[in-house]
mmCIF file of C-alpha atoms in Angstrom:
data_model
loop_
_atom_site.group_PDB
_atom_site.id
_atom_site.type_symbol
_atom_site.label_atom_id
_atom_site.label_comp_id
_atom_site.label_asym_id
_atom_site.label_seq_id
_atom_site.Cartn_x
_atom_site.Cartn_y
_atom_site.Cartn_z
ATOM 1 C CA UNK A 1 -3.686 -117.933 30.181
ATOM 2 C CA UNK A 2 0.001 -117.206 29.900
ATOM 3 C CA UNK A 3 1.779 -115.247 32.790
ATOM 4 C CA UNK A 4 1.451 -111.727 32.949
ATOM 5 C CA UNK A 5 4.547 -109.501 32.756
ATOM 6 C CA UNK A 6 5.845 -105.931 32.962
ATOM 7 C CA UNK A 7 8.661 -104.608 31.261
ATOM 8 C CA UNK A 8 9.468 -100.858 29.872
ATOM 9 C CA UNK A 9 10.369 -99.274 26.363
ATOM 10 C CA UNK A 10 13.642 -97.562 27.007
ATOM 11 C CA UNK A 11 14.638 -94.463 24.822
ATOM 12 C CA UNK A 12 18.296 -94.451 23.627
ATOM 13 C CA UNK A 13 19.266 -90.733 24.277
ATOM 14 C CA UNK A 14 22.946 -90.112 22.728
ATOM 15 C CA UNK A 15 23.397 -87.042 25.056
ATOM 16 C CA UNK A 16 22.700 -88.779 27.983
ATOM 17 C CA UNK A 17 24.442 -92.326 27.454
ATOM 18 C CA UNK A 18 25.050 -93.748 31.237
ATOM 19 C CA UNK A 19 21.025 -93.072 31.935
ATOM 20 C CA UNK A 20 19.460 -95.911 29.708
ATOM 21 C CA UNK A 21 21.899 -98.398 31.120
ATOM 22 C CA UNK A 22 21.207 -97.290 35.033
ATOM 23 C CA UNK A 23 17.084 -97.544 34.360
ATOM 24 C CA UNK A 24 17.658 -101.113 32.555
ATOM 25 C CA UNK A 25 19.678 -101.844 36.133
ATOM 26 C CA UNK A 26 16.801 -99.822 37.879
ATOM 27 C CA UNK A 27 14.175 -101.996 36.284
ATOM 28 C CA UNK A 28 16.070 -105.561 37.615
ATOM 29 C CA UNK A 29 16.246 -104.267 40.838
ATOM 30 C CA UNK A 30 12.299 -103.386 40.703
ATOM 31 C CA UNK A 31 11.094 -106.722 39.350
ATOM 32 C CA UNK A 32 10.336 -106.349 36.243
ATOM 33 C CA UNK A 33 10.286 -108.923 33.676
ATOM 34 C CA UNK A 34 11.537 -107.454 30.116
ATOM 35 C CA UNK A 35 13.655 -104.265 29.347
ATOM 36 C CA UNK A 36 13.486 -103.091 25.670
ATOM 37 C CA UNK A 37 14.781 -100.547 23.226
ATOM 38 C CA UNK A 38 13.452 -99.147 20.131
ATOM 39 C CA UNK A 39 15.471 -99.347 17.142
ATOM 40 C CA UNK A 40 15.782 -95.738 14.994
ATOM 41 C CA UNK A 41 19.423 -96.353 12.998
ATOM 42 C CA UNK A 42 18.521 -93.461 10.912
ATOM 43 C CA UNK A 43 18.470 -91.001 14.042
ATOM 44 C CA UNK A 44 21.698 -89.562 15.316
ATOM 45 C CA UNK A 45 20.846 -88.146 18.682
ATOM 46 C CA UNK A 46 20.057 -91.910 19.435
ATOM 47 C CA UNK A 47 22.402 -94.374 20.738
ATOM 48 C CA UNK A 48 22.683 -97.576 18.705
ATOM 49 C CA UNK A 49 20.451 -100.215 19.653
ATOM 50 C CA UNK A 50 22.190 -103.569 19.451
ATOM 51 C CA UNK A 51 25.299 -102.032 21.191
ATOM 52 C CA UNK A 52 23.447 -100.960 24.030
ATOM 53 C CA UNK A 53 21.818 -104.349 24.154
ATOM 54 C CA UNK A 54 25.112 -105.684 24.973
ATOM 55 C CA UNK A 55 26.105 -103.304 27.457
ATOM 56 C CA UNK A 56 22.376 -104.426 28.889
ATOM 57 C CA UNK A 57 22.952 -108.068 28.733
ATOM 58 C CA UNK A 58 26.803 -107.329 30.412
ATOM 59 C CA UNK A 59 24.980 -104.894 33.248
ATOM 60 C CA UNK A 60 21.942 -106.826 34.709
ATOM 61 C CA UNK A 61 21.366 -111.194 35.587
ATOM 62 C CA UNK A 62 17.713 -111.780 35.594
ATOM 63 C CA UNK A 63 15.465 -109.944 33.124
ATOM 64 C CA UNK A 64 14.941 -110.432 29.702
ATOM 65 C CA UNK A 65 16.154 -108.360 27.228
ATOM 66 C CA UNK A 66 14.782 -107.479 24.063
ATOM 67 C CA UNK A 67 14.405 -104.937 20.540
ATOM 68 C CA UNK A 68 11.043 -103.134 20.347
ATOM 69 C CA UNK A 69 11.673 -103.735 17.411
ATOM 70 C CA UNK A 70 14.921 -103.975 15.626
ATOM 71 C CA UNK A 71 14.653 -101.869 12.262
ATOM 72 C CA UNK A 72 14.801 -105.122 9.670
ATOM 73 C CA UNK A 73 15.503 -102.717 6.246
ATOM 74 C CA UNK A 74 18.884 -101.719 8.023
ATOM 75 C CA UNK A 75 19.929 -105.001 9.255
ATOM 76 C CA UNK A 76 20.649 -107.446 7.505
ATOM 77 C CA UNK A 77 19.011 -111.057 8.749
ATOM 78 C CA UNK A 78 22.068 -113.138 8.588
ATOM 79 C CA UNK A 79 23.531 -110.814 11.019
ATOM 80 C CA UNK A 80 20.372 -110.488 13.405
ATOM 81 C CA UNK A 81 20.659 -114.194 13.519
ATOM 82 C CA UNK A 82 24.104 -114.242 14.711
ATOM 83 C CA UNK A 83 23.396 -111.371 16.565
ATOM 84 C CA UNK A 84 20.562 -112.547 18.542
ATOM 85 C CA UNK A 85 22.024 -115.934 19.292
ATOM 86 C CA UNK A 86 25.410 -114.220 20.296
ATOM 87 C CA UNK A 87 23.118 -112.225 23.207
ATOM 88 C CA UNK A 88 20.819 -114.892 24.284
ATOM 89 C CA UNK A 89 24.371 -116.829 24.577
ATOM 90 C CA UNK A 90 25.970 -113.962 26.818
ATOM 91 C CA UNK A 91 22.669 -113.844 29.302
ATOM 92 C CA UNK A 92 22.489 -117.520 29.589
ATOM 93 C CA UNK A 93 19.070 -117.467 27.432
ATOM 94 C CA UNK A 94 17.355 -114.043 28.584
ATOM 95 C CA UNK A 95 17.236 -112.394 25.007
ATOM 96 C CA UNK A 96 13.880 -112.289 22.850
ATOM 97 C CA UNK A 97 14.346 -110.545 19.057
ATOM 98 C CA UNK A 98 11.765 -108.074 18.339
ATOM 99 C CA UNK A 99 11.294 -107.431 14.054
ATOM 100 C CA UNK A 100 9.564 -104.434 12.445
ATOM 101 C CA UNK A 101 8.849 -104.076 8.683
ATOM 102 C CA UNK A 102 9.885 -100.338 9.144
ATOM 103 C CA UNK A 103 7.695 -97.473 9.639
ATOM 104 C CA UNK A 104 6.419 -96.518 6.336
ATOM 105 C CA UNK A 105 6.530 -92.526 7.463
ATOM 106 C CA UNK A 106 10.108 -93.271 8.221
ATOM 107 C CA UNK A 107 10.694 -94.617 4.866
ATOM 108 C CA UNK A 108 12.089 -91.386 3.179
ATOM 109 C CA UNK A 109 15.509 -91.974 6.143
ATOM 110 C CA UNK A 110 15.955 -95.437 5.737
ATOM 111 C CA UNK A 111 16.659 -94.807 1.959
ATOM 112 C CA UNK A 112 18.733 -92.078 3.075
ATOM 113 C CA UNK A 113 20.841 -94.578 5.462
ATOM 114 C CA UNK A 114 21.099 -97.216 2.424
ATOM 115 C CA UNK A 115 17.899 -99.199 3.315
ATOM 116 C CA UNK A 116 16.149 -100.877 0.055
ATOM 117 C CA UNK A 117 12.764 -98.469 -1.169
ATOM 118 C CA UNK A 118 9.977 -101.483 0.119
ATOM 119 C CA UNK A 119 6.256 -100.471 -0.490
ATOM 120 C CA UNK A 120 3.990 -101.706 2.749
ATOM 121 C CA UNK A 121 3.485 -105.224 0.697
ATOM 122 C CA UNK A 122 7.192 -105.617 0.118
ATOM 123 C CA UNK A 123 7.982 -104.747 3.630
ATOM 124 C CA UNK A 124 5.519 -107.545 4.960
ATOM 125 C CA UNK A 125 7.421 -110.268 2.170
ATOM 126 C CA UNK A 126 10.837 -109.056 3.370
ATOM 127 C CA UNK A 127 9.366 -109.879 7.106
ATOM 128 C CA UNK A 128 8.623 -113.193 6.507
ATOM 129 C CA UNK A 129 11.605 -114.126 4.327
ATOM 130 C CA UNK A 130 13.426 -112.733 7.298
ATOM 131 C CA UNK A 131 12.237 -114.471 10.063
ATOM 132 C CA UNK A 132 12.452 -118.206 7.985
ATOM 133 C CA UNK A 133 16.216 -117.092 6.872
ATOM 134 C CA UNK A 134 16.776 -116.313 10.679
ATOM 135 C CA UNK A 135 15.386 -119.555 12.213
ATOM 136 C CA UNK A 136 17.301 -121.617 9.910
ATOM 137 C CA UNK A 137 20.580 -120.001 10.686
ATOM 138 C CA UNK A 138 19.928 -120.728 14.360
ATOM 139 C CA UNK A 139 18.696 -124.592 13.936
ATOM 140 C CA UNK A 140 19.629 -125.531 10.796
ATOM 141 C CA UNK A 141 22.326 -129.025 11.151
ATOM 142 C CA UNK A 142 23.613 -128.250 7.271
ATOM 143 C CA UNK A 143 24.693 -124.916 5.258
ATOM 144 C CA UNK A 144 21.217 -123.077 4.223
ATOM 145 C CA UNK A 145 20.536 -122.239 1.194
ATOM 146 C CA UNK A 146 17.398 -119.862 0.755
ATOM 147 C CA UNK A 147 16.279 -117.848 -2.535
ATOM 148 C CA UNK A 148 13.757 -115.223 -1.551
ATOM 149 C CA UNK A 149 12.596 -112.015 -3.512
ATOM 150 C CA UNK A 150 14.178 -110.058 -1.548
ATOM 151 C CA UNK A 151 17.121 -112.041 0.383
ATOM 152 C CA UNK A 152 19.238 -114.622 -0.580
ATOM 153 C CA UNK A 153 21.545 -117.455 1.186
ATOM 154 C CA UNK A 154 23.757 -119.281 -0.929
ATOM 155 C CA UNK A 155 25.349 -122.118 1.629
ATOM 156 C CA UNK A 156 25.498 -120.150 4.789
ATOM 157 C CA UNK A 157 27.054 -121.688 7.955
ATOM 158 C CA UNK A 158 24.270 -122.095 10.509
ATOM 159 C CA UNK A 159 25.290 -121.065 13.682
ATOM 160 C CA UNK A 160 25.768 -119.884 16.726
ATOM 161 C CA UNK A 161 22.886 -121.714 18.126
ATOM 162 C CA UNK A 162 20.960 -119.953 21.080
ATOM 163 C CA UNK A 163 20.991 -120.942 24.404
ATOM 164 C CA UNK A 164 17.085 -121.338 24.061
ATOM 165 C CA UNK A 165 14.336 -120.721 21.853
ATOM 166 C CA UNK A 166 14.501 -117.406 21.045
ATOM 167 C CA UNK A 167 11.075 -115.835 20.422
ATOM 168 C CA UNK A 168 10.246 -113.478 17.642
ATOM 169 C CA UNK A 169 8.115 -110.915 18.009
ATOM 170 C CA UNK A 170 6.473 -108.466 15.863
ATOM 171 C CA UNK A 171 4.880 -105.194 15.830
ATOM 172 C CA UNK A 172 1.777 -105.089 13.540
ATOM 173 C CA UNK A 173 -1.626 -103.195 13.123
ATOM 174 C CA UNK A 174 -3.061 -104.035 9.565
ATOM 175 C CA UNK A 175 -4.926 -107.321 8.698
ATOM 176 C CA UNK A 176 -2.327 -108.425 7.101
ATOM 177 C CA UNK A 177 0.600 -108.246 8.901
ATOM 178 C CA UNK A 178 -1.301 -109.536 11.921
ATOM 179 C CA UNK A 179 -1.508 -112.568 10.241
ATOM 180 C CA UNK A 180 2.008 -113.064 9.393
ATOM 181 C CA UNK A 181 1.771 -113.014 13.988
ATOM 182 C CA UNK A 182 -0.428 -115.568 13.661
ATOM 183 C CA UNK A 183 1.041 -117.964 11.185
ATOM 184 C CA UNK A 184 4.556 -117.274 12.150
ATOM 185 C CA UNK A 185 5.233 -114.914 15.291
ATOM 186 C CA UNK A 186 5.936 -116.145 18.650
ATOM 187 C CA UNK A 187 4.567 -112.599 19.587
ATOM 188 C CA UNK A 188 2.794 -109.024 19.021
ATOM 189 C CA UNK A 189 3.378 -105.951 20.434
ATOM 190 C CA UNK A 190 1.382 -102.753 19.068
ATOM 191 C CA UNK A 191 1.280 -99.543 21.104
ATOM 192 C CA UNK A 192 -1.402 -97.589 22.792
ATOM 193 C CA UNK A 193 -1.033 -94.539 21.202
ATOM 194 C CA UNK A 194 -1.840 -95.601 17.695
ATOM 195 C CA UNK A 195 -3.701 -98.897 18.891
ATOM 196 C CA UNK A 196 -6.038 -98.106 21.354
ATOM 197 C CA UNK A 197 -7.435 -100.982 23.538
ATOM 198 C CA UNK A 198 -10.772 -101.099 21.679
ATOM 199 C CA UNK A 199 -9.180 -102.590 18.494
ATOM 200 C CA UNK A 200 -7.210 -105.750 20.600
ATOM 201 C CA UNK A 201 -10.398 -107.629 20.135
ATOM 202 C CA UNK A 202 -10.217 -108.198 16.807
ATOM 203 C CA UNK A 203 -6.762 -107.700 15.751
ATOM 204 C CA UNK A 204 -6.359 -110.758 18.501
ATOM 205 C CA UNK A 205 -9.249 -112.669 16.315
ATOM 206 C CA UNK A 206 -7.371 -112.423 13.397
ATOM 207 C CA UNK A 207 -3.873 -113.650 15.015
ATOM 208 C CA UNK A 208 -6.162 -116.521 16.146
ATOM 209 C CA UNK A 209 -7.768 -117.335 13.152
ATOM 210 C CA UNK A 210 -4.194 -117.266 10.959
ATOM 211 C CA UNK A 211 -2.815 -118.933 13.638
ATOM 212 C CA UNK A 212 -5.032 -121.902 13.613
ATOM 213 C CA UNK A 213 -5.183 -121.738 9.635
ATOM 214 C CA UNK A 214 -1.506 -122.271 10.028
ATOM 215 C CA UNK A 215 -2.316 -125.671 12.522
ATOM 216 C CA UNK A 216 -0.556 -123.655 15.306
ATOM 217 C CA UNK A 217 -2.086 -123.205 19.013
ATOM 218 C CA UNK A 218 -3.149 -119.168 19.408
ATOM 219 C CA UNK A 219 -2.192 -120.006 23.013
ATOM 220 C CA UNK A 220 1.624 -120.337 21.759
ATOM 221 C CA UNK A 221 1.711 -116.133 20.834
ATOM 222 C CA UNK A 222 2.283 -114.092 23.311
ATOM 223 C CA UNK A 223 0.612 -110.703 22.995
ATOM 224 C CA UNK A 224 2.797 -107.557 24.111
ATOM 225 C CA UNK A 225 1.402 -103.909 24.796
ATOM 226 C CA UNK A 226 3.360 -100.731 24.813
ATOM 227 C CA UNK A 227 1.021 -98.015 27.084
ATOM 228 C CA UNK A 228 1.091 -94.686 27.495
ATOM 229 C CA UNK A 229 -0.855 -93.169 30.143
ATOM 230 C CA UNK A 230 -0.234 -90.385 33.119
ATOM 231 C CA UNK A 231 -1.324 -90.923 36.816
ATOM 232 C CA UNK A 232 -4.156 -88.340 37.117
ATOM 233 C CA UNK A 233 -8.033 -87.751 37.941
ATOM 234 C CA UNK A 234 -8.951 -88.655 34.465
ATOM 235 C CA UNK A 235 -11.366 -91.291 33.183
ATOM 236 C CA UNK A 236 -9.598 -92.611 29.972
ATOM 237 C CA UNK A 237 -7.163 -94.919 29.355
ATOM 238 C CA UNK A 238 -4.489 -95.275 31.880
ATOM 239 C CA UNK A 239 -5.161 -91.463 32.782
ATOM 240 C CA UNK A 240 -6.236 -92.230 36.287
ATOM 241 C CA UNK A 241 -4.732 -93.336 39.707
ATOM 242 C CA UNK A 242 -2.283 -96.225 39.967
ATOM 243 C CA UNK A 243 -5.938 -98.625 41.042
ATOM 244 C CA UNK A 244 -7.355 -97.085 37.883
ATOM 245 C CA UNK A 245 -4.268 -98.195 36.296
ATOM 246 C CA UNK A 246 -4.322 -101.703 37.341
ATOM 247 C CA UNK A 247 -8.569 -102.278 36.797
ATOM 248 C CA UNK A 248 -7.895 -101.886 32.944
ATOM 249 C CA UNK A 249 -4.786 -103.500 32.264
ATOM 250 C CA UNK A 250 -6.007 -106.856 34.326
ATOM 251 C CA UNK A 251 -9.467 -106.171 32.601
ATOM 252 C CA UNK A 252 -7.043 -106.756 29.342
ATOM 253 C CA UNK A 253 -5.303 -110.202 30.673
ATOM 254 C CA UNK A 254 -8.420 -111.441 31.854
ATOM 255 C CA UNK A 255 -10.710 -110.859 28.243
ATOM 256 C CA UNK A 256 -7.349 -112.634 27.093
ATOM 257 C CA UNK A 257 -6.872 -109.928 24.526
ATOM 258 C CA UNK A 258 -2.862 -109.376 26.793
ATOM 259 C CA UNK A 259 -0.634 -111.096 28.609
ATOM 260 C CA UNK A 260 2.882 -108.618 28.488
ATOM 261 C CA UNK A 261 2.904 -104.659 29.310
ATOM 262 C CA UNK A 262 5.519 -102.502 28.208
ATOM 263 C CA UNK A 263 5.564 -99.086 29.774
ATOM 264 C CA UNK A 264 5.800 -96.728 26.817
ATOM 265 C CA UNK A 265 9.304 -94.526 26.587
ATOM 266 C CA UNK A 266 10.022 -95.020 29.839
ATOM 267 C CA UNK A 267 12.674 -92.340 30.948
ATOM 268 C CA UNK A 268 11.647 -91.722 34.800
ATOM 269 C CA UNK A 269 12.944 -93.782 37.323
ATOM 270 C CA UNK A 270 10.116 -92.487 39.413
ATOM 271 C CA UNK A 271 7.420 -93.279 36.941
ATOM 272 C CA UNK A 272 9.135 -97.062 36.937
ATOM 273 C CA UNK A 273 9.192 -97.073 40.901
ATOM 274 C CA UNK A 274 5.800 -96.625 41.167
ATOM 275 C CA UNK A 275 4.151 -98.533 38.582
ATOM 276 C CA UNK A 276 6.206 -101.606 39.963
ATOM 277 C CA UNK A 277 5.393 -100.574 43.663
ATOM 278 C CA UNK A 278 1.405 -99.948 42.578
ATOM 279 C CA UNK A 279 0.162 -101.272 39.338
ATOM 280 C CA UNK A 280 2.070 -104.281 38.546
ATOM 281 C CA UNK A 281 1.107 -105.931 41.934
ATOM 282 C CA UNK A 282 -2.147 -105.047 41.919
ATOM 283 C CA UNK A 283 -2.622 -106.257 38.361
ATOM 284 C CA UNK A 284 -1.732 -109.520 39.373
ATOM 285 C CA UNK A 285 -3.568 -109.411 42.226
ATOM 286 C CA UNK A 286 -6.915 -109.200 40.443
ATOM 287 C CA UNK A 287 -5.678 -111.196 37.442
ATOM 288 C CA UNK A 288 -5.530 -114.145 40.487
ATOM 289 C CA UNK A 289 -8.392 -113.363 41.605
ATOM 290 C CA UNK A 290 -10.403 -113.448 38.045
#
């Protein structure tokens, strides 16, 4: 069983610029493990999401910093690659690259921004060519050359190389993109809201069964969970007290369908403050305990 970890999904508010920053330093302080951003290019009244990566990487010392997920139709791989390695450089190896096909609902503004028109199908190929153009370019010891359908590299310069293995991660929910996780991904990361915690078991089965199709170990992926919930009196998911809280996630370490929680647009330094003070303790606690 892999570690378990806690780390937040920060929103990128242009009209409040200084607050992201100040919860990413918030969350350090706090203990968690991973602070992340989503990644909406084609929406103005956000901040951009590899620039405030940076200022991340320049502001904290300890946790890990990562996409959830970068937007791959509006950024180009050759330059993730460079991009990523240039970060996990700068934090002396604390970066991770999170890739998303793009929404398909969101489709409509990426062709607005100058993203290609992909159908679902096209947007899994694009993935994959992605992430093998991407590795290359960060271990690669001679100029790559790759001809894919939908990118090309005609005797690119590999380089910079990482500090450490980067690990890519990707957010998927249909059969099958989930196994593009399992023959490919270091990682997976749906989100409560539109995954709830009854569909990990098999979604995880088919990861598993790609992965070992692919002669990889399924103990090598990490999975990743964004949750939504609300400290309350309810019964549901994560709608009860901070205990309540802490019985389901370990229930979902310990069935070995998660091993990373990412506290769903996070903007409250309060709501951070206490699930670190009394969930993410706890959760551990009983994870130890088994």
């Amino acid at each position: 069983m892999s570690e378990v970890r806690f780390g937040a999904l920060l929103e990128p508010s242009a009209d409040r610029p200084q607050d992201v920053l100040g919860l990413a330093e918030l969350m350090e302080q706090l203990g968690y493990d991973v602070v992340t951003l989503s990644d909406h290019p084609y929406w103005p009244e956000r901040l951009d999401t590899v620039a405030l990566l940076s200022a991340m990487v320049a502001r904290t010392r300890r946790i890990t910093v990562m996409p959830n997920l970068l937007n791959l139709p509006l950024r180009p791989p050759a330059v993730i690659a460079r991009t990523a390695a240039t970060l996990d450089i700068l934090s002396g190896g604390r970066f991770e690259l999170g890739l998303g096909t793009g929404a398909q609902q969101m489709w409509e503004s990426i062709v607005a921004e100058g993203g290609p028109p992909r159908t679902a199908g096209q947007s899994v190929e694009a993935l994959e060519e992605a992430t093998h153009l991407i590795r290359a370019l960060w271990t690669s010891e001679t100029d790559v050359e790759f001809r894919g359908t939908h990118y090309q590299l005609r005797g690119a310069r590999p380089g910079p190389a990482p500090v450490h293995r980067i690990n890519i991660w990707f957010g998927a929910y249909r059969p099958r993109m989930l196994r593009v996780v399992g023959a490919i991904g270091d990682g997976w990361i749906p989100s409560s809201p539109f995954f709830p915690p009854e569909a990990l078991p098999e979604a995880n089965r088919m990861i598993d069964e790609a992965a070992e199709a692919a002669g990889r170990s399924p103990r090598g992926i990490r999975r990743g969970y964004n949750i939504e919930g609300e400290f309350g009196t309810g019964s549901g998911f994560l709608q009860g007290p901070p205990h309540a809280w802490a019985r389901q996630l370990a229930e979902l370490v310990l069935a070995g369908q998660i091993d990373t929680f990412f506290l769903y647009r996070a903007g409250s330094p309060d709501i951070l403050r206490r699930f670190a003070a009394e969930v993410a303790p706890a959760v551990r606690e009983l994870v130890t305990k088994g």
